[in-house]
CSV table of N, CA, C and O and ligand atoms in Angstrom, one decimal:
chain,number,residue,atom,x,y,z
N,1,UNK,N,100.3,97.7,103.9
N,1,UNK,CA,99.2,98.4,104.5
N,1,UNK,C,99.5,98.8,105.9
N,1,UNK,O,100.2,98.0,106.6
N,2,UNK,N,99.1,99.9,106.4
N,2,UNK,CA,99.5,100.4,107.7
N,2,UNK,C,98.7,99.9,108.9
N,2,UNK,O,99.2,99.6,109.9
N,3,UNK,N,97.4,100.1,108.7
N,3,UNK,CA,96.5,99.7,109.8
N,3,UNK,C,95.0,99.7,109.3
N,3,UNK,O,94.8,100.2,108.2
N,4,UNK,N,94.1,99.2,110.1
N,4,UNK,CA,92.7,99.4,109.8
N,4,UNK,C,92.4,100.9,110.0
N,4,UNK,O,92.6,101.4,111.1
N,5,UNK,N,91.9,101.5,109.0
N,5,UNK,CA,91.6,103.0,109.1
N,5,UNK,C,90.2,103.2,109.7
N,5,UNK,O,90.0,104.0,110.6
N,6,UNK,N,89.3,102.4,109.1
N,6,UNK,CA,87.9,102.4,109.7
N,6,UNK,C,87.1,101.2,109.2
N,6,UNK,O,87.6,100.5,108.3
N,7,UNK,N,86.0,101.0,109.9
N,7,UNK,CA,85.1,100.0,109.4
N,7,UNK,C,83.8,100.7,109.0
N,7,UNK,O,83.3,101.6,109.7
N,8,UNK,N,83.3,100.4,107.8
N,8,UNK,CA,82.2,101.0,107.2
N,8,UNK,C,80.9,100.2,107.5
N,8,UNK,O,80.9,99.0,107.3
N,9,UNK,N,79.9,100.8,108.0
N,9,UNK,CA,78.6,100.2,108.4
N,9,UNK,C,77.5,100.8,107.6
N,9,UNK,O,77.3,102.0,107.6
N,10,UNK,N,76.8,99.9,106.9
N,10,UNK,CA,75.6,100.4,106.1
N,10,UNK,C,74.4,100.6,107.0
N,10,UNK,O,74.1,99.6,107.7
N,11,UNK,N,73.8,101.7,107.0
N,11,UNK,CA,72.6,102.0,107.8
N,11,UNK,C,71.5,102.5,107.0
N,11,UNK,O,71.7,103.2,106.0
N,12,UNK,N,70.3,102.3,107.5
N,12,UNK,CA,69.1,102.8,106.7
N,12,UNK,C,68.9,104.3,107.0
N,12,UNK,O,68.5,105.0,106.1
N,13,UNK,N,69.1,104.6,108.2
N,13,UNK,CA,68.8,106.0,108.6
N,13,UNK,C,69.9,106.6,109.4
N,13,UNK,O,70.2,106.1,110.6
N,14,UNK,N,70.6,107.6,108.9
N,14,UNK,CA,71.8,108.1,109.5
N,14,UNK,C,71.5,108.8,110.8
N,14,UNK,O,72.3,108.7,111.8
N,15,UNK,N,70.4,109.5,110.9
N,15,UNK,CA,70.1,110.3,112.1
N,15,UNK,C,69.9,109.3,113.3
N,15,UNK,O,70.5,109.5,114.4
N,16,UNK,N,69.1,108.3,113.1
N,16,UNK,CA,68.9,107.3,114.2
N,16,UNK,C,70.2,106.5,114.5
N,16,UNK,O,70.5,106.2,115.6
N,17,UNK,N,70.9,106.2,113.4
N,17,UNK,CA,72.2,105.4,113.6
N,17,UNK,C,73.2,106.2,114.4
N,17,UNK,O,73.9,105.7,115.2
N,18,UNK,N,73.3,107.5,114.1
N,18,UNK,CA,74.2,108.4,114.8
N,18,UNK,C,73.9,108.4,116.3
N,18,UNK,O,74.8,108.4,117.1
N,19,UNK,N,72.6,108.4,116.6
N,19,UNK,CA,72.2,108.4,118.0
N,19,UNK,C,72.5,107.0,118.7
N,19,UNK,O,73.0,107.0,119.8
N,20,UNK,N,72.3,105.9,117.9
N,20,UNK,CA,72.6,104.6,118.5
N,20,UNK,C,74.1,104.5,118.7
N,20,UNK,O,74.5,104.0,119.8
N,21,UNK,N,74.9,104.9,117.8
N,21,UNK,CA,76.4,104.8,117.9
N,21,UNK,C,76.9,105.8,119.0
N,21,UNK,O,77.9,105.5,119.6
N,22,UNK,N,76.3,106.9,119.1
N,22,UNK,CA,76.6,107.9,120.2
N,22,UNK,C,76.5,107.2,121.5
N,22,UNK,O,77.3,107.3,122.4
N,23,UNK,N,75.3,106.5,121.7
N,23,UNK,CA,75.1,105.8,123.0
N,23,UNK,C,76.1,104.6,123.1
N,23,UNK,O,76.6,104.4,124.2
N,24,UNK,N,76.3,103.9,122.1
N,24,UNK,CA,77.2,102.7,122.1
N,24,UNK,C,78.6,103.1,122.5
N,24,UNK,O,79.2,102.5,123.4
N,25,UNK,N,79.1,104.2,121.8
N,25,UNK,CA,80.5,104.5,121.9
N,25,UNK,C,80.8,105.6,123.0
N,25,UNK,O,81.9,105.8,123.4
N,26,UNK,N,79.7,106.2,123.4
N,26,UNK,CA,79.9,107.3,124.4
N,26,UNK,C,80.5,108.5,123.9
N,26,UNK,O,81.0,109.4,124.6
N,27,UNK,N,80.4,108.7,122.6
N,27,UNK,CA,81.0,109.9,122.0
N,27,UNK,C,80.2,110.2,120.7
N,27,UNK,O,79.7,109.2,120.0
N,28,UNK,N,80.0,111.4,120.4
N,28,UNK,CA,79.2,111.8,119.2
N,28,UNK,C,80.1,111.7,117.9
N,28,UNK,O,81.3,111.7,118.0
N,29,UNK,N,79.4,111.6,116.8
N,29,UNK,CA,80.2,111.7,115.5
N,29,UNK,C,81.0,112.9,115.4
N,29,UNK,O,80.5,114.0,115.8
N,30,UNK,N,82.2,112.8,115.0
N,30,UNK,CA,83.0,114.1,114.9
N,30,UNK,C,82.9,114.8,113.6
N,30,UNK,O,83.2,115.9,113.4
N,31,UNK,N,82.3,114.1,112.6
N,31,UNK,CA,81.9,114.8,111.4
N,31,UNK,C,80.9,114.0,110.6
N,31,UNK,O,80.8,112.8,110.7
N,32,UNK,N,80.1,114.7,109.8
N,32,UNK,CA,79.2,114.1,108.9
N,32,UNK,C,79.5,114.7,107.5
N,32,UNK,O,79.9,115.9,107.5
N,33,UNK,N,79.3,114.0,106.5
N,33,UNK,CA,79.8,114.4,105.2
N,33,UNK,C,79.0,113.7,104.1
N,33,UNK,O,78.7,112.5,104.2
N,34,UNK,N,78.6,114.5,103.1
N,34,UNK,CA,77.9,113.8,101.9
N,34,UNK,C,79.0,113.6,100.9
N,34,UNK,O,79.8,114.4,100.6
N,35,UNK,N,79.0,112.4,100.3
N,35,UNK,CA,79.9,112.1,99.2
N,35,UNK,C,79.0,111.9,98.0
N,35,UNK,O,78.4,110.8,97.8
N,36,UNK,N,79.0,112.9,97.2
N,36,UNK,CA,78.1,112.9,96.0
N,36,UNK,C,78.4,111.8,95.0
N,36,UNK,O,77.5,111.1,94.5
N,37,UNK,N,79.7,111.6,94.8
N,37,UNK,CA,80.1,110.6,93.8
N,37,UNK,C,79.7,109.2,94.2
N,37,UNK,O,79.5,108.3,93.3
N,38,UNK,N,79.4,108.9,95.5
N,38,UNK,CA,79.0,107.6,96.0
N,38,UNK,C,77.5,107.6,96.3
N,38,UNK,O,77.0,106.5,96.8
N,39,UNK,N,76.8,108.7,96.2
N,39,UNK,CA,75.4,108.8,96.7
N,39,UNK,C,75.2,108.4,98.1
N,39,UNK,O,74.3,107.6,98.4
N,40,UNK,N,76.1,108.8,99.0
N,40,UNK,CA,76.0,108.5,100.4
N,40,UNK,C,76.1,109.7,101.3
N,40,UNK,O,76.8,110.7,101.0
N,41,UNK,N,75.5,109.6,102.4
N,41,UNK,CA,75.8,110.5,103.6
N,41,UNK,C,76.5,109.7,104.6
N,41,UNK,O,76.2,108.5,104.8
N,42,UNK,N,77.6,110.2,105.1
N,42,UNK,CA,78.4,109.5,106.0
N,42,UNK,C,78.6,110.2,107.3
N,42,UNK,O,78.4,111.4,107.4
N,43,UNK,N,78.9,109.5,108.4
N,43,UNK,CA,79.3,110.1,109.6
N,43,UNK,C,80.5,109.3,110.2
N,43,UNK,O,80.6,108.1,109.9
N,44,UNK,N,81.3,109.9,110.9
N,44,UNK,CA,82.5,109.3,111.5
N,44,UNK,C,82.6,109.4,113.0
N,44,UNK,O,82.4,110.5,113.5
N,45,UNK,N,83.0,108.3,113.6
N,45,UNK,CA,83.2,108.3,115.1
N,45,UNK,C,84.6,107.8,115.3
N,45,UNK,O,85.1,107.0,114.6
N,46,UNK,N,85.2,108.4,116.3
N,46,UNK,CA,86.5,108.0,116.7
N,46,UNK,C,86.4,107.0,118.0
N,46,UNK,O,85.7,107.3,118.9
N,47,UNK,N,87.1,105.9,117.9
N,47,UNK,CA,87.2,105.0,119.0
N,47,UNK,C,88.7,104.8,119.2
N,47,UNK,O,89.3,104.0,118.5
N,48,UNK,N,89.3,105.5,120.1
N,48,UNK,CA,90.8,105.4,120.2
N,48,UNK,C,91.4,105.8,118.9
N,48,UNK,O,91.1,106.8,118.4
N,49,UNK,N,92.2,104.9,118.4
N,49,UNK,CA,92.9,105.2,117.1
N,49,UNK,C,92.0,104.8,115.9
N,49,UNK,O,92.4,105.1,114.8
N,50,UNK,N,90.9,104.2,116.2
N,50,UNK,CA,90.1,103.6,115.1
N,50,UNK,C,88.9,104.4,114.8
N,50,UNK,O,88.5,105.2,115.6
N,51,UNK,N,88.3,104.2,113.7
N,51,UNK,CA,87.1,105.0,113.3
N,51,UNK,C,86.0,104.0,112.8
N,51,UNK,O,86.3,103.0,112.3
N,52,UNK,N,84.8,104.5,113.0
N,52,UNK,CA,83.7,103.8,112.5
N,52,UNK,C,83.0,104.8,111.5
N,52,UNK,O,82.8,106.0,111.8
N,53,UNK,N,82.7,104.3,110.3
N,53,UNK,CA,82.0,105.2,109.3
N,53,UNK,C,80.6,104.6,109.2
N,53,UNK,O,80.5,103.4,108.9
N,54,UNK,N,79.6,105.4,109.3
N,54,UNK,CA,78.2,105.0,109.0
N,54,UNK,C,77.9,105.5,107.6
N,54,UNK,O,78.2,106.7,107.3
N,55,UNK,N,77.2,104.7,106.9
N,55,UNK,CA,76.9,105.1,105.5
N,55,UNK,C,75.4,104.9,105.3
N,55,UNK,O,74.8,103.9,105.5
N,56,UNK,N,74.8,106.0,104.8
N,56,UNK,CA,73.4,106.0,104.4
N,56,UNK,C,73.2,106.4,103.0
N,56,UNK,O,73.9,107.3,102.5
N,57,UNK,N,72.4,105.6,102.2
N,57,UNK,CA,72.3,105.9,100.8
N,57,UNK,C,71.4,107.2,100.6
N,57,UNK,O,70.4,107.4,101.3
N,58,UNK,N,71.8,108.0,99.6
N,58,UNK,CA,70.9,109.1,99.3
N,58,UNK,C,70.1,108.8,98.0
N,58,UNK,O,69.4,109.6,97.5
N,59,UNK,N,70.3,107.6,97.5
N,59,UNK,CA,69.7,107.2,96.2
N,59,UNK,C,69.2,105.8,96.4
N,59,UNK,O,70.0,104.9,96.7
N,60,UNK,N,67.9,105.5,96.1
N,60,UNK,CA,67.4,104.1,96.2
N,60,UNK,C,68.1,103.1,95.3
N,60,UNK,O,68.1,101.9,95.6
N,61,UNK,N,68.8,103.6,94.3
N,61,UNK,CA,69.6,102.6,93.5
N,61,UNK,C,71.1,102.7,93.7
N,61,UNK,O,71.9,102.1,93.0
N,62,UNK,N,71.5,103.4,94.8
N,62,UNK,CA,72.9,103.5,95.1
N,62,UNK,C,73.4,102.2,95.7
N,62,UNK,O,72.7,101.3,96.1
N,63,UNK,N,74.8,102.1,95.8
N,63,UNK,CA,75.4,100.9,96.2
N,63,UNK,C,75.0,100.5,97.7
N,63,UNK,O,74.8,99.3,98.0
N,64,UNK,N,74.9,101.5,98.5
N,64,UNK,CA,74.5,101.2,99.9
N,64,UNK,C,73.0,100.7,100.0
N,64,UNK,O,72.7,99.8,100.7
N,65,UNK,N,72.2,101.4,99.2
N,65,UNK,CA,70.8,100.9,99.2
N,65,UNK,C,70.7,99.5,98.7
N,65,UNK,O,69.9,98.7,99.3
N,66,UNK,N,71.4,99.2,97.7
N,66,UNK,CA,71.4,97.8,97.1
N,66,UNK,C,72.0,96.8,98.1
N,66,UNK,O,71.4,95.7,98.3
N,67,UNK,N,73.0,97.2,98.8
N,67,UNK,CA,73.6,96.3,99.8
N,67,UNK,C,72.6,96.0,100.9
N,67,UNK,O,72.4,94.8,101.3
N,68,UNK,N,71.9,97.0,101.4
N,68,UNK,CA,70.9,96.8,102.5
N,68,UNK,C,69.8,96.0,102.0
N,68,UNK,O,69.3,95.1,102.7
N,69,UNK,N,69.4,96.2,100.8
N,69,UNK,CA,68.3,95.4,100.2
N,69,UNK,C,68.6,93.9,100.2
N,69,UNK,O,67.8,93.1,100.5
N,70,UNK,N,69.9,93.6,99.8
N,70,UNK,CA,70.4,92.3,99.7
N,70,UNK,C,70.7,91.6,101.1
N,70,UNK,O,70.3,90.5,101.3
N,71,UNK,N,71.4,92.4,101.9
N,71,UNK,CA,72.0,91.7,103.1
N,71,UNK,C,71.5,92.3,104.4
N,71,UNK,O,71.8,91.8,105.5
N,72,UNK,N,70.7,93.4,104.3
N,72,UNK,CA,70.3,94.1,105.5
N,72,UNK,C,71.4,95.1,106.0
N,72,UNK,O,72.5,95.1,105.4
N,73,UNK,N,71.1,95.8,107.1
N,73,UNK,CA,72.1,96.7,107.6
N,73,UNK,C,73.3,95.9,108.2
N,73,UNK,O,73.1,94.7,108.5
N,74,UNK,N,74.5,96.5,108.3
N,74,UNK,CA,75.6,95.8,108.9
N,74,UNK,C,76.9,96.2,108.3
N,74,UNK,O,77.0,97.2,107.5
N,75,UNK,N,78.0,95.5,108.6
N,75,UNK,CA,79.3,95.8,108.2
N,75,UNK,C,79.4,95.8,106.6
N,75,UNK,O,79.0,94.8,106.0
N,76,UNK,N,79.8,96.8,106.1
N,76,UNK,CA,79.8,97.0,104.6
N,76,UNK,C,81.2,96.8,104.1
N,76,UNK,O,81.5,96.2,103.0
N,77,UNK,N,82.2,97.4,104.7
N,77,UNK,CA,83.6,97.3,104.2
N,77,UNK,C,84.6,97.6,105.4
N,77,UNK,O,84.3,98.1,106.4
N,78,UNK,N,85.8,97.1,105.1
N,78,UNK,CA,86.9,97.4,106.0
N,78,UNK,C,87.9,98.2,105.2
N,78,UNK,O,88.3,97.9,104.1
N,79,UNK,N,88.3,99.3,105.8
N,79,UNK,CA,89.2,100.3,105.1
N,79,UNK,C,90.6,100.2,105.8
N,79,UNK,O,90.7,100.2,107.0
N,80,UNK,N,91.6,100.1,104.9
N,80,UNK,CA,93.0,100.0,105.4
N,80,UNK,C,93.7,101.3,105.0
N,80,UNK,O,93.6,101.8,103.8
N,81,UNK,N,94.5,101.9,105.9
N,81,UNK,CA,95.3,103.1,105.5
N,81,UNK,C,96.5,102.6,104.8
N,81,UNK,O,97.2,101.6,105.1
N,82,UNK,N,96.8,103.3,103.7
N,82,UNK,CA,98.0,103.0,102.9
N,82,UNK,C,98.8,104.3,102.7
N,82,UNK,O,98.2,105.4,102.7
N,83,UNK,N,100.1,104.1,102.6
N,83,UNK,CA,100.9,105.3,102.4
N,83,UNK,C,100.9,105.8,101.0
N,83,UNK,O,100.8,107.0,100.7
N,84,UNK,N,100.9,104.9,100.0
N,84,UNK,CA,100.9,105.2,98.6
N,84,UNK,C,99.9,104.4,97.9
N,84,UNK,O,100.1,103.2,97.6
N,85,UNK,N,98.7,105.0,97.7
N,85,UNK,CA,97.6,104.2,97.2
N,85,UNK,C,97.9,103.6,95.8
N,85,UNK,O,97.5,102.5,95.5
N,86,UNK,N,98.5,104.4,94.9
N,86,UNK,CA,98.8,103.9,93.6
N,86,UNK,C,99.7,102.7,93.6
N,86,UNK,O,99.5,101.7,92.9
N,87,UNK,N,100.7,102.7,94.4
N,87,UNK,CA,101.6,101.6,94.6
N,87,UNK,C,100.9,100.3,95.1
N,87,UNK,O,101.1,99.2,94.6
N,88,UNK,N,100.0,100.6,96.1
N,88,UNK,CA,99.3,99.5,96.7
N,88,UNK,C,98.3,98.9,95.7
N,88,UNK,O,98.1,97.7,95.6
N,89,UNK,N,97.7,99.7,94.9
N,89,UNK,CA,96.8,99.3,93.8
N,89,UNK,C,97.5,98.4,92.8
N,89,UNK,O,97.0,97.4,92.4
N,90,UNK,N,98.7,98.8,92.5
N,90,UNK,CA,99.5,98.1,91.5
N,90,UNK,C,99.9,96.7,92.1
N,90,UNK,O,99.8,95.7,91.4
N,91,UNK,N,100.3,96.7,93.3
N,91,UNK,CA,100.7,95.5,94.0
N,91,UNK,C,99.5,94.5,94.1
N,91,UNK,O,99.6,93.3,93.7
N,92,UNK,N,98.3,95.0,94.5
N,92,UNK,CA,97.1,94.1,94.6
N,92,UNK,C,96.7,93.6,93.3
N,92,UNK,O,96.3,92.4,93.1
N,93,UNK,N,96.8,94.4,92.2
N,93,UNK,CA,96.4,94.0,90.9
N,93,UNK,C,97.3,92.9,90.5
N,93,UNK,O,96.8,91.9,89.9
N,94,UNK,N,98.6,93.0,90.7
N,94,UNK,CA,99.6,92.0,90.3
N,94,UNK,C,99.3,90.7,91.1
N,94,UNK,O,99.6,89.6,90.6
N,95,UNK,N,98.7,90.8,92.3
N,95,UNK,CA,98.4,89.6,93.1
N,95,UNK,C,97.1,89.0,92.7
N,95,UNK,O,96.7,88.0,93.2
N,96,UNK,N,96.4,89.6,91.7
N,96,UNK,CA,95.2,89.0,91.2
N,96,UNK,C,93.9,89.5,91.8
N,96,UNK,O,92.8,89.0,91.5
N,97,UNK,N,94.0,90.6,92.6
N,97,UNK,CA,92.8,91.1,93.2
N,97,UNK,C,92.1,92.0,92.1
N,97,UNK,O,92.8,92.6,91.2
N,98,UNK,N,90.8,92.2,92.2
N,98,UNK,CA,90.1,93.0,91.3
N,98,UNK,C,89.8,94.3,91.9
N,98,UNK,O,89.1,94.4,92.9
N,99,UNK,N,90.3,95.4,91.3
N,99,UNK,CA,90.0,96.7,91.8
N,99,UNK,C,88.8,97.3,91.2
N,99,UNK,O,88.5,97.1,90.0
N,100,UNK,N,87.9,97.9,92.0
N,100,UNK,CA,86.7,98.4,91.5
N,100,UNK,C,86.8,99.8,90.9
N,100,UNK,O,85.9,100.3,90.2
N,101,UNK,N,87.9,100.4,91.1
N,101,UNK,CA,88.2,101.6,90.3
N,101,UNK,C,89.7,101.6,89.9
N,101,UNK,O,90.6,101.3,90.7
N,102,UNK,N,89.9,102.0,88.7
N,102,UNK,CA,91.3,101.9,88.1
N,102,UNK,C,92.2,103.1,88.6
N,102,UNK,O,93.4,103.0,88.6
N,103,UNK,N,91.5,104.2,89.0
N,103,UNK,CA,92.2,105.3,89.5
N,103,UNK,C,91.7,105.6,90.9
N,103,UNK,O,90.6,105.4,91.2
N,104,UNK,N,92.6,106.1,91.8
N,104,UNK,CA,92.1,106.5,93.1
N,104,UNK,C,91.0,107.5,93.0
N,104,UNK,O,91.1,108.4,92.1
N,105,UNK,N,90.0,107.5,93.8
N,105,UNK,CA,89.0,108.5,93.7
N,105,UNK,C,88.8,109.2,95.1
N,105,UNK,O,89.3,108.7,96.1
N,106,UNK,N,88.2,110.3,95.0
N,106,UNK,CA,88.0,111.2,96.2
N,106,UNK,C,86.9,110.5,97.1
N,106,UNK,O,85.8,110.4,96.7
N,107,UNK,N,87.3,110.1,98.3
N,107,UNK,CA,86.3,109.5,99.2
N,107,UNK,C,86.0,110.5,100.3
N,107,UNK,O,86.4,111.7,100.3
N,108,UNK,N,85.3,110.0,101.3
N,108,UNK,CA,85.0,110.8,102.5
N,108,UNK,C,86.2,111.0,103.4
N,108,UNK,O,87.2,110.3,103.2
N,109,UNK,N,86.1,112.0,104.2
N,109,UNK,CA,87.1,112.2,105.3
N,109,UNK,C,88.5,112.6,104.7
N,109,UNK,O,89.5,112.1,105.2
N,110,UNK,N,88.5,113.3,103.6
N,110,UNK,CA,89.8,113.8,103.0
N,110,UNK,C,90.7,112.7,102.6
N,110,UNK,O,91.9,112.7,102.9
N,111,UNK,N,90.2,111.7,101.9
N,111,UNK,CA,91.0,110.5,101.5
N,111,UNK,C,90.9,110.3,100.0
N,111,UNK,O,89.9,110.5,99.3
N,112,UNK,N,92.0,109.7,99.5
N,112,UNK,CA,91.9,109.1,98.2
N,112,UNK,C,91.6,107.6,98.4
N,112,UNK,O,92.2,107.0,99.3
N,113,UNK,N,90.7,107.1,97.7
N,113,UNK,CA,90.2,105.7,98.0
N,113,UNK,C,90.2,104.8,96.8
N,113,UNK,O,90.1,105.3,95.6
N,114,UNK,N,90.3,103.5,97.0
N,114,UNK,CA,90.1,102.5,96.0
N,114,UNK,C,89.4,101.3,96.6
N,114,UNK,O,89.8,100.9,97.7
N,115,UNK,N,88.4,100.7,96.0
N,115,UNK,CA,87.8,99.5,96.6
N,115,UNK,C,88.3,98.3,95.8
N,115,UNK,O,88.6,98.3,94.7
N,116,UNK,N,88.4,97.2,96.6
N,116,UNK,CA,88.8,95.9,96.1
N,116,UNK,C,87.6,95.0,96.1
N,116,UNK,O,86.9,94.9,97.2
N,117,UNK,N,87.3,94.3,95.0
N,117,UNK,CA,86.1,93.4,94.9
N,117,UNK,C,86.1,92.4,96.0
N,117,UNK,O,87.1,91.7,96.2
N,118,UNK,N,85.0,92.2,96.7
N,118,UNK,CA,84.9,91.2,97.7
N,118,UNK,C,85.1,89.7,97.3
N,118,UNK,O,85.4,88.9,98.1
N,119,UNK,N,84.8,89.5,96.0
N,119,UNK,CA,84.9,88.2,95.4
N,119,UNK,C,86.2,87.5,95.7
N,119,UNK,O,86.2,86.3,96.0
N,120,UNK,N,87.3,88.2,95.6
N,120,UNK,CA,88.6,87.6,95.8
N,120,UNK,C,89.1,87.8,97.2
N,120,UNK,O,90.3,87.6,97.5
N,121,UNK,N,88.3,88.4,98.1
N,121,UNK,CA,88.7,88.7,99.5
N,121,UNK,C,87.8,88.0,100.5
N,121,UNK,O,87.4,88.5,101.5
N,122,UNK,N,87.4,86.8,100.1
N,122,UNK,CA,86.5,86.0,101.0
N,122,UNK,C,85.2,86.7,101.4
N,122,UNK,O,84.8,86.7,102.6
N,123,UNK,N,84.7,87.5,100.5
N,123,UNK,CA,83.4,88.1,100.7
N,123,UNK,C,83.5,89.5,101.4
N,123,UNK,O,82.5,90.0,101.8
N,124,UNK,N,84.7,90.0,101.6
N,124,UNK,CA,84.9,91.3,102.3
N,124,UNK,C,85.2,92.4,101.3
N,124,UNK,O,86.2,92.2,100.6
N,125,UNK,N,84.4,93.4,101.3
N,125,UNK,CA,84.8,94.6,100.5
N,125,UNK,C,85.9,95.3,101.2
N,125,UNK,O,85.7,95.7,102.4
N,126,UNK,N,87.0,95.6,100.5
N,126,UNK,CA,88.1,96.2,101.1
N,126,UNK,C,88.3,97.6,100.5
N,126,UNK,O,88.1,97.8,99.3
N,127,UNK,N,88.5,98.6,101.3
N,127,UNK,CA,88.8,100.0,100.9
N,127,UNK,C,90.2,100.3,101.2
N,127,UNK,O,90.7,100.1,102.3
N,128,UNK,N,91.0,100.8,100.2
N,128,UNK,CA,92.3,101.4,100.5
N,128,UNK,C,92.1,102.9,100.7
N,128,UNK,O,91.4,103.5,99.9
N,129,UNK,N,92.7,103.5,101.7
N,129,UNK,CA,92.7,104.9,101.7
N,129,UNK,C,94.0,105.6,102.1
N,129,UNK,O,94.7,105.1,103.0
N,130,UNK,N,94.2,106.7,101.4
N,130,UNK,CA,95.4,107.5,101.7
N,130,UNK,C,95.0,108.9,102.0
N,130,UNK,O,94.2,109.5,101.3
N,131,UNK,N,95.5,109.4,103.1
N,131,UNK,CA,95.3,110.8,103.5
N,131,UNK,C,95.7,111.7,102.4
N,131,UNK,O,96.8,111.6,101.9
N,132,UNK,N,94.9,112.6,102.0
N,132,UNK,CA,95.2,113.5,100.9
N,132,UNK,C,96.4,114.4,101.2
N,132,UNK,O,97.3,114.7,100.5
N,133,UNK,N,96.4,114.8,102.5
N,133,UNK,CA,97.5,115.7,102.9
N,133,UNK,C,98.9,115.0,102.9
N,133,UNK,O,99.9,115.7,102.8
N,134,UNK,N,98.9,113.7,102.9
N,134,UNK,CA,100.1,113.0,102.9
N,134,UNK,C,100.6,112.7,101.4
N,134,UNK,O,101.6,112.0,101.2
N,135,UNK,N,99.8,113.1,100.5
N,135,UNK,CA,100.1,112.7,99.1
N,135,UNK,C,101.4,113.4,98.6
N,135,UNK,O,101.6,114.5,99.0
N,136,UNK,N,102.2,112.6,97.9
N,136,UNK,CA,103.4,113.2,97.4
N,136,UNK,C,103.4,113.5,96.0
N,136,UNK,O,102.6,112.9,95.2
V,1,ZN,ZN1,85.0,103.8,104.1
């Protein structure tokens, strides 16, 4: 894995969270995007080389809504940039990690993504992401 690409934070209300993070980071979100496949609205902030992703559920039974219901708002996942997502998925599977999707799927911010079950990662939901433009 190359680096931490972003940290995903589950929020109840994206508009007010955008304002909070704008004040916190001193910079506005550089993009907001809906990801229909995940039932989320997202926004992204740049902090130096790193990014923060805010996620708001668009569906009361969606994964982010369920997460907030169980644990409240807060850090939802850590995303790592990978060069070749398929190879990394194969490697992690061989190491005994549980992948939440068998094929890379289209995520926010022009990425192919795969999630790794938190159960085998000490309670942390991990996202692998590969820039689509870098795909070979
Ligand atoms: Zn993410």
